């Protein structure tokens, strides 16, 4: 059904020099792993846009870690498990929350300046957290501060080679072991092969599959699609998290309003001004994100309004100024004052809870292929990620990957000749799945239709009819030969988007229950008897895995 490659590997123009490790993506997961590996090994970073352009850059609220008593990793563990609605793997969560404080120390060593108050790191709370444990930087510019400092650190390393504006099209593997990647230098329109022993897939999420998203343009699910084509297992992909409070600017673009604002005491009101989260959850506006979004959709439907209000007017202006300078300035550009005005917000696609299945060492089921950050499914998020657990997950599992690869590289010498020979063997095989090039319809139009059908039928609320309609739409294009023949980056992104959409729809159709970020109108209850398990897709087949 899906061709093995989106570009014919035989059409490459150049085989570049060998490197021990290739990192795909340059957010917190990719950069931190690359920096750690580069202490001993040669690393290439291949990234689709500029180096800092990543989902990390746009993270506002912060990064979660139980760093100060009376908080303790066990509280962080319990909150993560509760948010995950029965689908978190407990050992994966334990690794995450126990290592989190150590990883914060590493970030401080990298030069990241977290906000301080009264001489101590300032901590706030967000939805689903029972203690203030969210560190932040620059008020509401946590991701930007982390990303800038990691880029600086990476640039200071002599062992890292950078390939920005570089679109990795496929992972090359021989007998289930990686041997390199194939990538398009989009500046030169040059297809190249990069031989390597280890690949760290840290290419982020899939937000662009939806009309409304907090994610940047690069988030087209390339990592999931290429890993799937190479034979990796994809797990929990039906769980797409929508962020409750996204603001539409005058020019129609979307701007995230951090959950930290509710952490500092802001309220949600329906369009008649009534607080609707009271009596819905003991934590009211600070309930886990999936619960808040579900209530928002209910009140928006009931009141026939396409928004709810975020109300920070009762909070001190001095605090708002220090904590939310970017949000204040964005609202000001749109003629609004956070202290005086109610802000219209609605949910938007924000985070993929599932992804490429990995073990605790970050290894996928392809030898040499590791995955971390949003593209990975470590089992730590279950059916709904706890707020601010994403940056820390990228760091913790990136660290585990570094440790594992470092251990392996210490005891083995890379057999570069063998890798070269295996690349030749892969290229010599007829690429029957790569189809001929022809003229094709308007790619932008197909993307726009895909985003509409994903938003309407595979978004916050789903049902059988809508999922089947979406499946039929995808089938029409996944088998479209013209699309596969087209060589532009956009056409390849569209193939990746269709591939991921298909995987989401498959899993969403199979999971006949409502849990966390997967809500079905036709199966509104959680069904622990039948569905307390992960859905895994690999090579066109479905598997199930019990929750650990
Ligand atoms: C936010 O600042 O609200 C985003 C935090 C997150 O998604 O973890």
Coordinates of C-alpha atoms in Angstrom, one line a residue, residues 127-467:
X127 CA -3.2 21.3 34.4
X128 CA -3.0 18.0 36.2
X129 CA -0.1 18.9 38.5
X130 CA -0.6 18.5 42.3
X131 CA 2.5 20.6 43.1
X132 CA 4.2 23.7 41.5
X133 CA 6.9 21.9 39.5
X134 CA 7.1 23.8 36.2
X135 CA 10.3 25.6 35.6
X136 CA 10.2 28.5 33.1
X137 CA 12.5 31.0 31.5
X138 CA 12.0 34.5 30.1
X139 CA 8.5 34.4 31.7
X140 CA 6.7 32.6 28.9
X141 CA 9.6 32.0 26.5
X142 CA 10.9 28.7 28.0
X143 CA 11.3 26.9 24.7
X144 CA 13.1 29.8 23.1
X145 CA 15.6 30.1 25.9
X146 CA 16.3 26.4 25.9
X147 CA 16.6 26.2 22.1
X148 CA 18.9 29.2 21.8
X149 CA 21.3 27.8 24.4
X150 CA 21.3 24.3 22.9
X151 CA 22.0 25.7 19.4
X152 CA 24.9 27.7 20.9
X153 CA 26.3 24.6 22.6
X154 CA 25.9 22.5 19.5
X155 CA 27.7 25.1 17.4
X156 CA 30.6 25.0 19.8
X157 CA 31.1 21.3 19.3
X158 CA 33.8 20.4 16.7
X159 CA 32.3 17.0 16.2
X160 CA 28.9 18.2 14.9
X161 CA 28.2 18.9 11.2
X162 CA 25.0 20.8 10.4
X163 CA 22.7 20.2 7.5
X164 CA 19.9 22.8 7.8
X165 CA 17.1 23.1 5.2
X166 CA 17.6 19.4 4.7
X167 CA 14.6 17.2 4.2
X168 CA 15.3 13.6 5.1
X169 CA 13.1 11.5 2.8
X170 CA 13.9 8.0 4.0
X171 CA 15.8 5.7 6.4
X172 CA 18.0 3.1 4.6
X173 CA 18.2 -0.2 6.3
X174 CA 19.6 -3.6 5.4
X175 CA 18.4 -6.8 7.1
X176 CA 16.6 -4.7 9.8
X177 CA 19.8 -2.6 10.6
X178 CA 20.2 1.0 9.7
X179 CA 22.9 1.9 7.2
X180 CA 22.1 5.5 6.4
X181 CA 19.6 8.1 5.4
X182 CA 18.5 9.6 2.2
X183 CA 17.9 13.3 2.1
X184 CA 17.1 16.2 -0.1
X185 CA 19.3 19.3 0.2
X186 CA 16.4 21.7 -0.4
X187 CA 18.7 24.7 -1.2
X188 CA 20.4 22.8 -4.0
X189 CA 17.6 20.4 -4.8
X190 CA 20.2 17.6 -4.4
X191 CA 19.4 14.1 -3.3
X192 CA 22.2 12.6 -1.1
X193 CA 22.9 9.4 0.8
X194 CA 24.5 9.6 4.2
X195 CA 26.0 6.4 5.5
X196 CA 26.0 5.9 9.3
X197 CA 25.7 3.4 12.0
X198 CA 23.1 5.0 14.2
X199 CA 20.1 7.2 13.6
X200 CA 18.4 9.3 16.2
X201 CA 15.0 10.3 15.0
X202 CA 13.9 13.5 16.8
X203 CA 11.8 15.1 14.1
X204 CA 8.8 16.3 16.1
X205 CA 5.1 16.0 15.6
X206 CA 2.2 16.1 13.2
X207 CA 0.2 19.3 14.0
X208 CA 0.0 20.3 10.4
X209 CA -2.5 17.5 9.7
X210 CA -5.1 19.7 11.3
X211 CA -6.5 23.1 10.4
X212 CA -5.9 24.6 13.8
X213 CA -2.5 23.8 15.4
X214 CA 0.1 25.3 17.7
X215 CA 2.8 23.5 15.7
X216 CA 5.1 25.2 13.2
X217 CA 4.9 24.4 9.4
X218 CA 7.6 21.8 9.7
X219 CA 5.4 19.4 11.7
X220 CA 4.1 17.2 8.9
X221 CA 4.8 13.8 10.6
X222 CA 7.8 13.0 8.4
X223 CA 9.5 11.0 11.1
X224 CA 6.6 8.7 11.8
X225 CA 6.0 8.1 8.1
X226 CA 9.7 7.3 7.3
X227 CA 10.1 5.0 10.3
X228 CA 6.9 3.2 9.4
X229 CA 8.1 2.7 5.8
X230 CA 11.3 1.3 7.1
X231 CA 9.4 -1.2 9.2
X232 CA 9.3 0.3 12.7
X233 CA 6.3 -0.1 15.0
X234 CA 4.0 2.9 15.5
X235 CA 2.2 2.9 18.9
X236 CA -0.7 5.0 20.5
X237 CA -1.0 7.1 17.3
X238 CA -4.7 7.7 17.8
X239 CA -4.1 9.9 20.8
X240 CA -3.7 13.5 19.5
X241 CA -3.7 16.1 22.2
X242 CA -5.5 19.4 21.6
X243 CA -4.4 22.5 23.7
X244 CA -7.3 24.3 25.2
X245 CA -6.3 27.9 24.9
X246 CA -5.2 29.1 21.5
X247 CA -5.8 32.6 20.3
X248 CA -6.6 33.6 16.7
X249 CA -4.7 36.8 15.8
X250 CA -6.0 39.5 13.5
X251 CA -4.1 38.1 10.5
X252 CA -5.6 34.6 11.1
X253 CA -2.5 33.0 12.5
X254 CA -2.7 31.1 15.8
X255 CA -0.9 31.9 19.0
X256 CA -0.7 29.6 22.1
X257 CA -1.7 31.1 25.4
X258 CA 0.2 29.1 27.9
X259 CA -1.6 26.8 30.4
X260 CA 0.7 28.5 32.9
X261 CA -1.7 31.4 32.8
X262 CA -4.3 29.2 34.3
X263 CA -1.5 27.9 36.6
X264 CA -1.2 31.4 37.9
X265 CA -5.0 31.6 38.5
X266 CA -6.7 32.6 35.2
X267 CA -10.3 31.3 34.7
X268 CA -12.2 29.9 31.7
X269 CA -15.6 31.3 31.0
X270 CA -18.2 30.4 28.5
X271 CA -19.3 33.1 26.0
X272 CA -22.0 34.2 28.5
X273 CA -19.3 34.8 31.1
X274 CA -19.9 31.7 33.3
X275 CA -17.0 29.7 34.7
X276 CA -17.7 26.2 33.4
X277 CA -15.0 24.1 34.9
X278 CA -16.2 24.5 38.5
X279 CA -17.8 21.2 39.6
X280 CA -16.5 19.4 36.6
X281 CA -13.1 18.4 38.2
X282 CA -11.7 19.0 41.6
X283 CA -8.9 21.1 40.0
X284 CA -11.4 23.1 37.9
X285 CA -9.5 25.0 35.1
X286 CA -6.4 23.0 36.1
X287 CA -7.9 19.6 35.3
X288 CA -5.8 17.5 32.8
X289 CA -5.9 18.9 29.3
X290 CA -8.2 16.3 27.7
X291 CA -10.9 16.9 30.4
X292 CA -10.8 20.7 29.9
X293 CA -10.9 20.4 26.1
X294 CA -13.9 18.1 26.3
X295 CA -15.8 20.5 28.5
X296 CA -14.9 23.4 26.2
X297 CA -16.3 21.6 23.2
X298 CA -19.5 20.9 25.1
X299 CA -20.0 24.5 26.2
X300 CA -19.1 25.8 22.8
X301 CA -21.7 23.6 21.2
X302 CA -24.3 24.4 23.7
X303 CA -23.8 28.2 23.5
X304 CA -23.2 28.1 19.7
X305 CA -20.0 30.0 20.2
X306 CA -16.8 29.0 18.5
X307 CA -14.7 30.2 21.4
X308 CA -14.6 30.5 25.2
X309 CA -13.0 33.2 27.2
X310 CA -9.8 33.1 29.2
X311 CA -10.0 35.6 32.0
X312 CA -6.9 36.9 33.8
X313 CA -8.4 40.3 34.7
X314 CA -8.4 39.5 38.4
X315 CA -4.7 38.8 38.5
X316 CA -2.1 41.4 39.5
X317 CA -0.7 43.4 36.5
X318 CA 2.8 43.3 38.0
X319 CA 2.8 39.5 38.1
X320 CA 1.3 39.2 34.6
X321 CA 4.0 41.5 33.2
X322 CA 6.9 39.4 34.7
X323 CA 5.4 36.0 33.9
X324 CA 3.8 36.6 30.4
X325 CA 5.7 39.3 28.5
X326 CA 5.3 37.6 25.1
X327 CA 1.6 36.8 25.5
X328 CA 1.0 40.4 26.7
X329 CA 2.8 41.8 23.7
X330 CA 1.0 39.5 21.2
X331 CA -2.3 40.5 22.6
X332 CA -1.4 44.2 22.5
X333 CA -0.6 43.9 18.8
X334 CA -4.2 42.6 18.5
X335 CA -5.6 45.5 20.5
X336 CA -6.2 43.5 23.7
X337 CA -5.0 44.0 27.3
X338 CA -4.6 40.8 29.3
X339 CA -5.4 42.7 32.5
X340 CA -8.5 44.3 31.2
X341 CA -10.0 42.1 28.4
X342 CA -11.4 38.6 28.2
X343 CA -9.5 36.7 25.6
X344 CA -11.3 34.5 23.1
X345 CA -9.6 31.1 22.9
X346 CA -10.4 27.7 21.3
X347 CA -8.6 24.3 21.2
X348 CA -6.0 23.5 18.6
X349 CA -4.0 20.3 17.8
X350 CA -0.9 20.5 19.9
X351 CA 0.9 17.2 20.6
X352 CA 1.1 13.6 19.4
X353 CA 1.1 11.3 22.5
X354 CA 2.1 8.2 20.5
X355 CA 4.7 7.7 17.8
X356 CA 7.6 5.4 17.0
X357 CA 7.6 2.7 19.6
X358 CA 10.8 2.6 21.7
X359 CA 12.3 0.8 24.6
X360 CA 13.6 2.6 27.7
X361 CA 17.0 3.0 25.8
X362 CA 15.2 4.8 23.0
X363 CA 15.8 1.9 20.6
X364 CA 13.1 1.1 18.1
X365 CA 12.6 -2.4 16.6
X366 CA 15.1 -1.6 13.8
X367 CA 18.7 -2.1 15.0
X368 CA 20.5 1.2 15.2
X369 CA 17.3 3.4 14.9
X370 CA 16.6 5.4 18.0
X371 CA 13.7 7.8 18.5
X372 CA 13.1 10.5 21.1
X373 CA 11.0 13.6 21.7
X374 CA 7.5 14.0 20.3
X375 CA 8.0 11.5 17.4
X376 CA 8.7 8.7 19.9
X377 CA 6.3 6.6 21.9
X378 CA 8.1 5.7 25.1
X379 CA 4.9 4.8 26.9
X380 CA 5.3 7.7 29.3
X381 CA 2.3 9.8 28.1
X382 CA -0.4 7.2 27.8
X383 CA -3.7 8.6 26.4
X384 CA -3.0 12.1 27.5
X385 CA 0.4 13.8 28.2
X386 CA 0.7 15.7 31.4
X387 CA 1.4 19.4 30.7
X388 CA 5.1 20.3 30.5
X389 CA 6.2 16.6 30.4
X390 CA 7.3 16.9 26.7
X391 CA 10.5 18.9 26.9
X392 CA 11.7 16.8 29.9
X393 CA 10.8 13.5 28.1
X394 CA 12.9 14.6 25.1
X395 CA 15.9 15.2 27.4
X396 CA 15.6 12.1 29.6
X397 CA 15.2 9.7 26.7
X398 CA 17.7 11.5 24.6
X399 CA 20.1 11.0 27.5
X400 CA 19.3 7.2 27.6
X401 CA 20.0 7.1 23.9
X402 CA 23.3 8.8 24.3
X403 CA 24.3 6.3 27.0
X404 CA 23.3 3.3 24.9
X405 CA 25.0 4.4 21.7
X406 CA 28.1 5.4 23.6
X407 CA 28.4 2.0 25.2
X408 CA 27.9 0.3 21.8
X409 CA 30.4 2.5 20.0
X410 CA 33.0 1.9 22.7
X411 CA 33.0 -1.8 22.1
X412 CA 32.7 -1.9 18.4
X413 CA 34.5 -0.3 15.5
X414 CA 32.3 0.8 12.7
X415 CA 32.6 -1.4 9.6
X416 CA 32.3 1.4 7.1
X417 CA 33.1 -0.8 4.1
X418 CA 30.3 -3.2 5.1
X419 CA 27.9 -0.3 5.4
X420 CA 28.9 0.9 1.9
X421 CA 28.4 -2.6 0.5
X422 CA 25.0 -2.9 2.1
X423 CA 24.0 0.5 0.7
X424 CA 25.0 -0.7 -2.8
X425 CA 22.9 -3.9 -2.2
X426 CA 19.8 -1.8 -1.2
X427 CA 20.2 0.4 -4.2
X428 CA 20.7 -2.5 -6.6
X429 CA 17.3 -4.0 -5.6
X430 CA 14.6 -3.0 -8.0
X431 CA 12.5 -0.3 -6.4
X432 CA 9.2 -1.6 -7.6
X433 CA 7.3 0.6 -5.2
X434 CA 8.5 3.8 -6.6
X435 CA 6.1 5.0 -9.3
X436 CA 6.5 7.0 -12.4
X437 CA 6.5 10.8 -12.4
X438 CA 3.5 12.6 -14.0
X439 CA 1.8 15.9 -13.7
X440 CA -0.4 16.2 -10.6
X441 CA -3.2 18.2 -9.3
X442 CA -2.8 21.1 -6.9
X443 CA -0.9 19.8 -3.9
X444 CA -2.0 22.8 -1.7
X445 CA -5.6 21.9 -2.4
X446 CA -5.1 18.3 -1.3
X447 CA -3.3 19.4 1.8
X448 CA -6.1 21.8 2.7
X449 CA -8.8 19.1 2.1
X450 CA -6.8 16.7 4.2
X451 CA -6.6 19.2 7.1
X452 CA -10.3 19.9 6.9
X453 CA -11.3 16.2 7.0
X454 CA -8.8 15.4 9.8
X455 CA -10.2 18.4 11.9
X456 CA -13.8 17.5 11.3
X457 CA -13.7 13.7 11.4
X458 CA -10.5 12.8 13.3
X459 CA -10.2 15.6 15.7
X460 CA -11.4 16.0 19.3
X461 CA -14.6 14.1 18.8
X462 CA -14.8 11.1 16.5
X463 CA -17.3 8.4 15.3
X464 CA -17.5 5.5 12.9
X465 CA -19.1 7.4 10.0
X466 CA -16.6 10.3 10.1
X467 CA -13.6 8.0 10.4

